[in-house]
PDB file of N, CA, C and O in Angstrom:
ATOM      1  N   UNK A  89      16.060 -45.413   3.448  1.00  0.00           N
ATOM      2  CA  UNK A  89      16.506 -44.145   3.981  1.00  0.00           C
ATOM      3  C   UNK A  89      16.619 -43.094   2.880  1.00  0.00           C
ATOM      4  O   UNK A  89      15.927 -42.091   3.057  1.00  0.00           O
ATOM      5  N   UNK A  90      17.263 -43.135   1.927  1.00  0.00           N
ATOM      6  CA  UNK A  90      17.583 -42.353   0.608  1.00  0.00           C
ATOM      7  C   UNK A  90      15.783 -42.072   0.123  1.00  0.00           C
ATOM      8  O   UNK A  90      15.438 -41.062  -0.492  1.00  0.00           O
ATOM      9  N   UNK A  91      14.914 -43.059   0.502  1.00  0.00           N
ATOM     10  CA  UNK A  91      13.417 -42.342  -0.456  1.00  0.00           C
ATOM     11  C   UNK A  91      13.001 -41.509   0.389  1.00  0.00           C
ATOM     12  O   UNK A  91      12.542 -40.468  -0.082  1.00  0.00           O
ATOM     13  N   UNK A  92      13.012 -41.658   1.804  1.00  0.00           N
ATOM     14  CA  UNK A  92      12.476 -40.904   2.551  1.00  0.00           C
ATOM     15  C   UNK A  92      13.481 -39.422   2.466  1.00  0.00           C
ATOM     16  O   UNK A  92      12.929 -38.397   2.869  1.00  0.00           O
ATOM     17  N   UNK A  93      14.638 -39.329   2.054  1.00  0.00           N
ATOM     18  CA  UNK A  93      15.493 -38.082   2.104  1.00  0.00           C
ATOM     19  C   UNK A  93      14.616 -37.768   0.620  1.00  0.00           C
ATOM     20  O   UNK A  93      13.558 -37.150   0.503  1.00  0.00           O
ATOM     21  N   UNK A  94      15.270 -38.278  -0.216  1.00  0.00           N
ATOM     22  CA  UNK A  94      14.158 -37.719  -1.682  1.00  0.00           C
ATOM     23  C   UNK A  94      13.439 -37.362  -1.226  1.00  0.00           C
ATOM     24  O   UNK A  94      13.710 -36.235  -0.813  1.00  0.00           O
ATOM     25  N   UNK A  95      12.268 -37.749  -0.934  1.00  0.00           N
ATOM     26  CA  UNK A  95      11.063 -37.338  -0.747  1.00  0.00           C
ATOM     27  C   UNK A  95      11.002 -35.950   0.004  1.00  0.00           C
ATOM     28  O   UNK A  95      10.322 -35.103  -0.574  1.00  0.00           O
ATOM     29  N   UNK A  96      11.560 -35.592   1.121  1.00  0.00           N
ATOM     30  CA  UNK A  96      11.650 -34.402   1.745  1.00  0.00           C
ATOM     31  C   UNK A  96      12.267 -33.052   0.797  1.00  0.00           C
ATOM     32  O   UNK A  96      11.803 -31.916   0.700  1.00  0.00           O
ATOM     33  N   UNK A  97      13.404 -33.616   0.197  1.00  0.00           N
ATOM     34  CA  UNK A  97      14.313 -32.908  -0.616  1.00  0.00           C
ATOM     35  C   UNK A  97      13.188 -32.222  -1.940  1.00  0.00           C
ATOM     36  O   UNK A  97      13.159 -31.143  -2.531  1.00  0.00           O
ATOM     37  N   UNK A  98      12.332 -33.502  -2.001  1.00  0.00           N
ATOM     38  CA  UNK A  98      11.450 -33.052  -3.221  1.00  0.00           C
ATOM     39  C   UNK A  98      10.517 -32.219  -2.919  1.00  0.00           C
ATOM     40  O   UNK A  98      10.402 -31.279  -3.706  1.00  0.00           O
ATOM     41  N   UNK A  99       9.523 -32.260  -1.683  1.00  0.00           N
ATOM     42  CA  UNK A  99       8.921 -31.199  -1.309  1.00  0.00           C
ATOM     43  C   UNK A  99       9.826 -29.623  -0.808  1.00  0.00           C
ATOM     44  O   UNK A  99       9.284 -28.723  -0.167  1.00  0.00           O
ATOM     45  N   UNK A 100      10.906 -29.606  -1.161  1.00  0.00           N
ATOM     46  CA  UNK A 100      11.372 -28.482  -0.712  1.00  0.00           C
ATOM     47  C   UNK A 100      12.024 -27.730  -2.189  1.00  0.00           C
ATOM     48  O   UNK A 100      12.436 -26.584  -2.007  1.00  0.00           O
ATOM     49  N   UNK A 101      12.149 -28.294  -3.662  1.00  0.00           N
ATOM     50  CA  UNK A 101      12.437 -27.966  -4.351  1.00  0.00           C
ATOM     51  C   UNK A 101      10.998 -27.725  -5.367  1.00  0.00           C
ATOM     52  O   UNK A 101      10.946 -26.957  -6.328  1.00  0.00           O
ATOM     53  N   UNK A 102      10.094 -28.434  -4.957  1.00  0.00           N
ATOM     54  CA  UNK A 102       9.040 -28.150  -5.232  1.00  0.00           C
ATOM     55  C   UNK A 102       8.695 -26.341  -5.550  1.00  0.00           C
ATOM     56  O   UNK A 102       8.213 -25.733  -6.505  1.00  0.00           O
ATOM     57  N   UNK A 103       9.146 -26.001  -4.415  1.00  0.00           N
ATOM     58  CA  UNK A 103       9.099 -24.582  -4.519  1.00  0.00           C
ATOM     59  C   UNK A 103       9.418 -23.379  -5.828  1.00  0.00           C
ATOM     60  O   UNK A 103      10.586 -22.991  -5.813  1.00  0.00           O
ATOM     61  N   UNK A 104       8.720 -22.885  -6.705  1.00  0.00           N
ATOM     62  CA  UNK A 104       9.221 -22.379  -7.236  1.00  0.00           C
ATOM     63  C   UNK A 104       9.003 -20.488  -7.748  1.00  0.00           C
ATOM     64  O   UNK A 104       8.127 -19.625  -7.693  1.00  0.00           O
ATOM     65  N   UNK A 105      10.086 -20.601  -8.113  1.00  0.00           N
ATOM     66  CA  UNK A 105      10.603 -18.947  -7.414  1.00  0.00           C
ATOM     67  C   UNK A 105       9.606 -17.968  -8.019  1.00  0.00           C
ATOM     68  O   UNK A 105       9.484 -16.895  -7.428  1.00  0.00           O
ATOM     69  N   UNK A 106       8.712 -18.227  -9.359  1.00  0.00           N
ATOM     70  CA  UNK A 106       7.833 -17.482 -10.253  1.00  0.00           C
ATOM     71  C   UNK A 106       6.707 -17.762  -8.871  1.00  0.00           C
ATOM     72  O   UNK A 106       6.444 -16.763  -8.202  1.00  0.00           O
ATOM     73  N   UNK A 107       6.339 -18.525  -8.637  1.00  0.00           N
ATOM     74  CA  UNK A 107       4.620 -18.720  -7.525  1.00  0.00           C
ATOM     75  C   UNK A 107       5.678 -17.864  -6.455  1.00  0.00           C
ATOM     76  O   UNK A 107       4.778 -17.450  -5.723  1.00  0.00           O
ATOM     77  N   UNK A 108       6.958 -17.288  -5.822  1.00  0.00           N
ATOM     78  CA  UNK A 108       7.081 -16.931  -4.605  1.00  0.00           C
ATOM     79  C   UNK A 108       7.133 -15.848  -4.758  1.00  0.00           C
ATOM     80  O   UNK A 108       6.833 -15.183  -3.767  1.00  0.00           O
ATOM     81  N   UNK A 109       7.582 -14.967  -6.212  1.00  0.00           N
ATOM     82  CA  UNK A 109       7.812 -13.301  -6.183  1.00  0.00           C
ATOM     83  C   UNK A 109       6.261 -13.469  -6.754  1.00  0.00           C
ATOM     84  O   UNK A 109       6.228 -12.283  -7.083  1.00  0.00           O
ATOM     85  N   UNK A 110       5.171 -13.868  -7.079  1.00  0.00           N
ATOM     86  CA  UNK A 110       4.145 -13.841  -7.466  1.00  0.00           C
ATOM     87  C   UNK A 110       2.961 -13.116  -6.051  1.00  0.00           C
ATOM     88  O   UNK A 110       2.173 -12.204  -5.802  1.00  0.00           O
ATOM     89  N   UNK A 111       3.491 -14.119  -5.592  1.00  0.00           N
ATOM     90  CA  UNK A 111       2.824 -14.047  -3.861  1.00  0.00           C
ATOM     91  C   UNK A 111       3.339 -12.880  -3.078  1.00  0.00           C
ATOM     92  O   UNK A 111       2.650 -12.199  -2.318  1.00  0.00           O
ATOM     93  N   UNK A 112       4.411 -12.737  -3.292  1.00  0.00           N
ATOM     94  CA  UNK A 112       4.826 -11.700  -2.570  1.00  0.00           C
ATOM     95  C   UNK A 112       4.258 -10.125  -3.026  1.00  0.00           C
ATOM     96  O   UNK A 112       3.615  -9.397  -2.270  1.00  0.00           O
ATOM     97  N   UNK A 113       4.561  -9.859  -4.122  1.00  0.00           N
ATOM     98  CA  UNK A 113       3.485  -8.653  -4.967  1.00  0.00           C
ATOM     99  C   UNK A 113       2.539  -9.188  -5.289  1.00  0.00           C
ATOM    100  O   UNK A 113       2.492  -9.236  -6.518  1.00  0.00           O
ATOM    101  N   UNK A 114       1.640  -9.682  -4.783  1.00  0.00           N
ATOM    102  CA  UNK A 114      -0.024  -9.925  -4.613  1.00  0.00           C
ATOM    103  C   UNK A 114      -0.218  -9.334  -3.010  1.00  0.00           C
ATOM    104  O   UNK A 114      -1.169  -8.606  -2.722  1.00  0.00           O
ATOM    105  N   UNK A 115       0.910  -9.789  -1.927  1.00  0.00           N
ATOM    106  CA  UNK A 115       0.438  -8.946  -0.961  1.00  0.00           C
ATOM    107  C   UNK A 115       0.736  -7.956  -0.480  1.00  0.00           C
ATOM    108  O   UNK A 115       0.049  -7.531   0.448  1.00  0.00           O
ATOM    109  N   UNK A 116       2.070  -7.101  -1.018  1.00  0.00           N
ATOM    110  CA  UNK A 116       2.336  -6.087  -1.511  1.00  0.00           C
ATOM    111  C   UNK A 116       1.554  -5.059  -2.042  1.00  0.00           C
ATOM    112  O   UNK A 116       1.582  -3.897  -1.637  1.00  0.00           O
ATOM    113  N   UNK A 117       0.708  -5.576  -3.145  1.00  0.00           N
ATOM    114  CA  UNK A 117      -0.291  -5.041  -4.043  1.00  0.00           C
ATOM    115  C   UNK A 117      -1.455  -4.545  -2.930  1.00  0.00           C
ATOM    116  O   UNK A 117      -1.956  -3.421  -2.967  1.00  0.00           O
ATOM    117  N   UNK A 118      -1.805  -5.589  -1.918  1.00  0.00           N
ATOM    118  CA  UNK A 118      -2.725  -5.890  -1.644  1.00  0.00           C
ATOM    119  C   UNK A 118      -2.937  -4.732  -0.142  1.00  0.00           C
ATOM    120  O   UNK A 118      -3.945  -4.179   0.299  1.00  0.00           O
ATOM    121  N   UNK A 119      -1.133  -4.716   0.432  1.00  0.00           N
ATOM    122  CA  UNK A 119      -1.331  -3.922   1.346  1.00  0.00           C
ATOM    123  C   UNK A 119      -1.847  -2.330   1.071  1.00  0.00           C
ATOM    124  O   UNK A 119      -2.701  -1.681   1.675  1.00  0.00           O
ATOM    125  N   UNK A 120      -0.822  -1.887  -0.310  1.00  0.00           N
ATOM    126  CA  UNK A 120      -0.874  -0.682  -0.887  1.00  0.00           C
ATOM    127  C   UNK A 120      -2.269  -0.288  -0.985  1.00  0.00           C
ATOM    128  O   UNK A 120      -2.484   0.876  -0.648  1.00  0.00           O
ATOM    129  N   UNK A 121      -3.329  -1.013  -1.387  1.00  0.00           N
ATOM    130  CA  UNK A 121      -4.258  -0.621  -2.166  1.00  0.00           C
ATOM    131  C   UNK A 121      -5.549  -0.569  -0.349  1.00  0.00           C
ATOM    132  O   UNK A 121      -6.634   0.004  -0.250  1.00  0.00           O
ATOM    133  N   UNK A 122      -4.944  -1.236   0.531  1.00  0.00           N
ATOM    134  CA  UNK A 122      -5.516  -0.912   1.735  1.00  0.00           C
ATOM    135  C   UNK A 122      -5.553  -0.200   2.346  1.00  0.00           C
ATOM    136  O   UNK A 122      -6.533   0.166   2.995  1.00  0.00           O
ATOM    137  N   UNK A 123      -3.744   0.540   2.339  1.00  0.00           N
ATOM    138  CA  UNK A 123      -3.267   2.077   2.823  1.00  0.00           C
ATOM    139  C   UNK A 123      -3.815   3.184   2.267  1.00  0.00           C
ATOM    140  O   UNK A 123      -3.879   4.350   2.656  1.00  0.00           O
ATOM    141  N   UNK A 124      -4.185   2.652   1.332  1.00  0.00           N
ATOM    142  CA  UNK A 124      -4.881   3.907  -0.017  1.00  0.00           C
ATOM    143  C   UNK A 124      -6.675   4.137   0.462  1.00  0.00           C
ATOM    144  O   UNK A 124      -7.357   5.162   0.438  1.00  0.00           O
ATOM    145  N   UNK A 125      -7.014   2.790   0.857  1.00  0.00           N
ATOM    146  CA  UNK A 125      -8.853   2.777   0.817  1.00  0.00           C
ATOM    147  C   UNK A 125      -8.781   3.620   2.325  1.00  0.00           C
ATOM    148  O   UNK A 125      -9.630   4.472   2.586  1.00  0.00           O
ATOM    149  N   UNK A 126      -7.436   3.212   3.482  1.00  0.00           N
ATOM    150  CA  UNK A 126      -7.651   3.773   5.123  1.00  0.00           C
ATOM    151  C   UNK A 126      -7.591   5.352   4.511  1.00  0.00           C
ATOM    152  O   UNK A 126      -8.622   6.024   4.467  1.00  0.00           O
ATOM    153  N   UNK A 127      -6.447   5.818   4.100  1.00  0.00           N
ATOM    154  CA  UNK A 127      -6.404   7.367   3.671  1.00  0.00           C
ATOM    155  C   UNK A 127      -7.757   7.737   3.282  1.00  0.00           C
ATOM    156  O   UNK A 127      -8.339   8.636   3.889  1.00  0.00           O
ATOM    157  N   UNK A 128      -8.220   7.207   2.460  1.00  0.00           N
ATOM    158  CA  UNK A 128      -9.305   7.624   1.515  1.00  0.00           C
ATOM    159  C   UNK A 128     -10.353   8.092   2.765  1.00  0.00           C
ATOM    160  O   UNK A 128     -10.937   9.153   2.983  1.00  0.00           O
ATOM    161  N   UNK A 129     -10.310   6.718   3.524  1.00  0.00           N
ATOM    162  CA  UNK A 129     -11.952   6.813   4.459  1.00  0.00           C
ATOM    163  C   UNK A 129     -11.504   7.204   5.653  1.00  0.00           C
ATOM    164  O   UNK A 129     -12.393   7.192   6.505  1.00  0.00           O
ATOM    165  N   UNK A 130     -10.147   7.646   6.142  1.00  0.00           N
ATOM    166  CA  UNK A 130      -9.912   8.487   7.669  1.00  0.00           C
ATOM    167  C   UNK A 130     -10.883   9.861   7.663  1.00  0.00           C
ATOM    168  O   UNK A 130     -11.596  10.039   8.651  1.00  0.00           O
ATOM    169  N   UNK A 131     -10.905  10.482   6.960  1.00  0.00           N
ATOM    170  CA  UNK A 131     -11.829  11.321   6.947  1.00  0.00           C
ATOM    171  C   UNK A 131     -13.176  10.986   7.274  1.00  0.00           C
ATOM    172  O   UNK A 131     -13.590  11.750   8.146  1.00  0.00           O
ATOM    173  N   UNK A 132     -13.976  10.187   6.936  1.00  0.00           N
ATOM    174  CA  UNK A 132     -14.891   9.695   6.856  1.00  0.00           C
ATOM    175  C   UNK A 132     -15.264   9.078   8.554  1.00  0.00           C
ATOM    176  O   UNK A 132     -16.428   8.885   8.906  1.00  0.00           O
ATOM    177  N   UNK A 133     -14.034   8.821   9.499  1.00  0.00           N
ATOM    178  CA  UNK A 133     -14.276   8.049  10.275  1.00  0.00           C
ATOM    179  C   UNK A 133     -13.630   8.845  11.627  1.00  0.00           C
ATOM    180  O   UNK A 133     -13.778   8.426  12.775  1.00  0.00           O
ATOM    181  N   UNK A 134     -12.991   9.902  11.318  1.00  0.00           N
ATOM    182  CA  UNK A 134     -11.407  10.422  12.202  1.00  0.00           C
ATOM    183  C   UNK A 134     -12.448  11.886  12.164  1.00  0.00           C
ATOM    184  O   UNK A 134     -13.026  12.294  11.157  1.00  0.00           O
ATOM    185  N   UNK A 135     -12.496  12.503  13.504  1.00  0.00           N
ATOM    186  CA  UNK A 135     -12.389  14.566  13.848  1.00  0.00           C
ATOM    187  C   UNK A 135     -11.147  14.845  13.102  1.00  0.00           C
ATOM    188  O   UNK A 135     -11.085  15.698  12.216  1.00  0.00           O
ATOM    189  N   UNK A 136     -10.055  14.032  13.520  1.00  0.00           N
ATOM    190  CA  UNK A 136      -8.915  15.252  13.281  1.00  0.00           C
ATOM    191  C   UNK A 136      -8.486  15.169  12.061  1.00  0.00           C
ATOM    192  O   UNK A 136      -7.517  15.806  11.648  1.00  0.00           O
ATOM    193  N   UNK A 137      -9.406  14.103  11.142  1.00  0.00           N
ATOM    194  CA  UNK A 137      -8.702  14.622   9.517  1.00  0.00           C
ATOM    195  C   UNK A 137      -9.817  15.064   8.716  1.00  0.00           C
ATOM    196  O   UNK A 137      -9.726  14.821   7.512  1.00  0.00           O
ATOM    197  N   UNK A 138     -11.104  15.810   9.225  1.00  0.00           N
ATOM    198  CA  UNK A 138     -12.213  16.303   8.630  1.00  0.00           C
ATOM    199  C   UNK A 138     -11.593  17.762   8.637  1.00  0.00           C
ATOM    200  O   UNK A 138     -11.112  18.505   9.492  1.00  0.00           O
ATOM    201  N   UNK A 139     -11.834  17.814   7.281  1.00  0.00           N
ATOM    202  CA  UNK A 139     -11.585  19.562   7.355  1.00  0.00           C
ATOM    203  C   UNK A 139     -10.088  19.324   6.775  1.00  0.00           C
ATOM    204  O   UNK A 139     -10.005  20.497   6.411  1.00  0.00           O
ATOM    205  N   UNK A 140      -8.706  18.725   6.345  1.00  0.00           N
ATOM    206  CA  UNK A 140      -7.605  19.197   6.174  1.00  0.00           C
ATOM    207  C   UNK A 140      -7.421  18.882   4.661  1.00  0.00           C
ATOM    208  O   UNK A 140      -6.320  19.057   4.138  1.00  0.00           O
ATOM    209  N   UNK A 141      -8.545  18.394   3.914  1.00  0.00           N
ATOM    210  CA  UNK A 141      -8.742  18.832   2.623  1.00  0.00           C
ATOM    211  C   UNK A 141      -8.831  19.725   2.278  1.00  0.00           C
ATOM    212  O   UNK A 141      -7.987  20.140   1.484  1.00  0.00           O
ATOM    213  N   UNK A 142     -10.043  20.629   2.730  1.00  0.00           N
ATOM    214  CA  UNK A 142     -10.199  22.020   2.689  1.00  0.00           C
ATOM    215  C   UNK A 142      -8.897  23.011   2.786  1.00  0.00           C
ATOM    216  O   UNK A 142      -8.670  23.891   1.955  1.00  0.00           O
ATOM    217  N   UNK A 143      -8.173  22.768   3.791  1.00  0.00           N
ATOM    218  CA  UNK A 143      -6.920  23.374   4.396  1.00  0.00           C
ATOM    219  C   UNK A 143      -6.204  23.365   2.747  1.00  0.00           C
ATOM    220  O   UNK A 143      -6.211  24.295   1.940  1.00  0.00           O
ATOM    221  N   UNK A 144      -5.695  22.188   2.610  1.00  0.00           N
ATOM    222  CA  UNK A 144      -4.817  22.371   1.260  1.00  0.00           C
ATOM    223  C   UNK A 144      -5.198  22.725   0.053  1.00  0.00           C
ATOM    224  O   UNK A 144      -4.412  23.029  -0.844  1.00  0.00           O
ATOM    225  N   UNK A 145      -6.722  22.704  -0.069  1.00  0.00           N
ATOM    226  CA  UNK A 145      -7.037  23.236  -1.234  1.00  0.00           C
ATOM    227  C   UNK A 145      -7.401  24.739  -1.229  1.00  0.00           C
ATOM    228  O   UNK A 145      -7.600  25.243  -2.334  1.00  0.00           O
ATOM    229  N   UNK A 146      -7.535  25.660   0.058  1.00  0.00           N
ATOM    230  CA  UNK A 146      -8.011  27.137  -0.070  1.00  0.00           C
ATOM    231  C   UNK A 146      -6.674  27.255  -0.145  1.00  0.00           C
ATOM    232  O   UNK A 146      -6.635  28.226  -0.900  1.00  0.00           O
ATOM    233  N   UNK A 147      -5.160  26.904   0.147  1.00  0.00           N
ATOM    234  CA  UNK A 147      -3.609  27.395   0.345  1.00  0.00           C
ATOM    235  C   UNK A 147      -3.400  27.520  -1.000  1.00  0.00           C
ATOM    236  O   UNK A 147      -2.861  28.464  -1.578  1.00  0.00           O
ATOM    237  N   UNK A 148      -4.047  26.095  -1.663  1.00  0.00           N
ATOM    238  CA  UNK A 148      -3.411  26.676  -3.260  1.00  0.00           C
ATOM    239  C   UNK A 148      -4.084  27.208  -4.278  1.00  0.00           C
ATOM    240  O   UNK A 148      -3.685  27.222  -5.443  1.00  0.00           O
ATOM    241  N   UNK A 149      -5.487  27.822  -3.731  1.00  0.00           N
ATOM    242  CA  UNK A 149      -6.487  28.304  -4.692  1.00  0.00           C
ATOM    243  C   UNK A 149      -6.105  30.562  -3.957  1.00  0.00           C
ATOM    244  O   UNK A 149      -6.894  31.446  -4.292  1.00  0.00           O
ATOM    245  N   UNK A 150      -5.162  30.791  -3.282  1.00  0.00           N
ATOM    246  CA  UNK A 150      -5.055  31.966  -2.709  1.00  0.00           C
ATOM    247  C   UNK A 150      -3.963  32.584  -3.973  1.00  0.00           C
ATOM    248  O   UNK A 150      -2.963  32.155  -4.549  1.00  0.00           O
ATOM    249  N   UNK A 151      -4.836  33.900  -4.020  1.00  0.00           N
ATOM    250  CA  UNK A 151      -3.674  34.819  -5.543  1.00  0.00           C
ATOM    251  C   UNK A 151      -2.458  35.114  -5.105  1.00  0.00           C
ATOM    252  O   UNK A 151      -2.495  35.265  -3.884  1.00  0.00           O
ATOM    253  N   UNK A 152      -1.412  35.263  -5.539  1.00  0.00           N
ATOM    254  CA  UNK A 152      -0.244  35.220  -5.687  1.00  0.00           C
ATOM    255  C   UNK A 152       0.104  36.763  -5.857  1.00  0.00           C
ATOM    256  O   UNK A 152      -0.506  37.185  -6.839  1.00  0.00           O
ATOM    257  N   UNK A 153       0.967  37.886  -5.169  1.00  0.00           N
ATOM    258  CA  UNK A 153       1.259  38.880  -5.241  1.00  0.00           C
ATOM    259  C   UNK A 153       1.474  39.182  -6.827  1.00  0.00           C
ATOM    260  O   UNK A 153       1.733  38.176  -7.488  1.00  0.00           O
ATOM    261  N   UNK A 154       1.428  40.031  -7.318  1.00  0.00           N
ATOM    262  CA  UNK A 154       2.297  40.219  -8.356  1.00  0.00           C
ATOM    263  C   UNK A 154       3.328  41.245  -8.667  1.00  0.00           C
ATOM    264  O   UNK A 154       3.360  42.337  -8.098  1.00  0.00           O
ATOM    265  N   UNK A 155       4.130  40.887  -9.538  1.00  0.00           N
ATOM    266  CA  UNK A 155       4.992  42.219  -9.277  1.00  0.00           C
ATOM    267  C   UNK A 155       4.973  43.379 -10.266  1.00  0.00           C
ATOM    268  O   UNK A 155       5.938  43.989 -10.727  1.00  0.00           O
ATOM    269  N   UNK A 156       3.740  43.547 -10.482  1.00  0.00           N
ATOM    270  CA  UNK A 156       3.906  44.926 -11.445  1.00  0.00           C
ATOM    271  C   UNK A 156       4.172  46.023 -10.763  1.00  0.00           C
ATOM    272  O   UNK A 156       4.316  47.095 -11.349  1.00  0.00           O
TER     273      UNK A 156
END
């Protein structure tokens, strides 16, 4: 009875905590860098986000009053 508890006990300490925060920011990493490639290519694939590059870049390329 006691090898068969070892034995369970041992596959569960087996576990260790460097391979679990390892894994976890690998898919972390992994989601980020997916959210980043969808942004990238919604344009590419989406009407309604063609064109809102343009939008933010003529807003901040417009002259600025001045006050002389």
């Amino acid at each position: 009875m006691s090898l068969a508890t070892s034995g369970v006990t041992a596959g569960i300490v087996l576990f260790n905590l460097t391979t679990g925060i390892t894994a976890v920011a690998s898919a972390m990493l992994t989601l980020f860098v997916l959210v980043m490639v969808l942004f990238a290519a919604a344009p590419l694939f989406s009407s309604t986000w063609v064109g809102q590059q343009d939008v933010t870049s003529t807003a901040g390329s417009r002259a600025e009053p001045s006050d002389d």
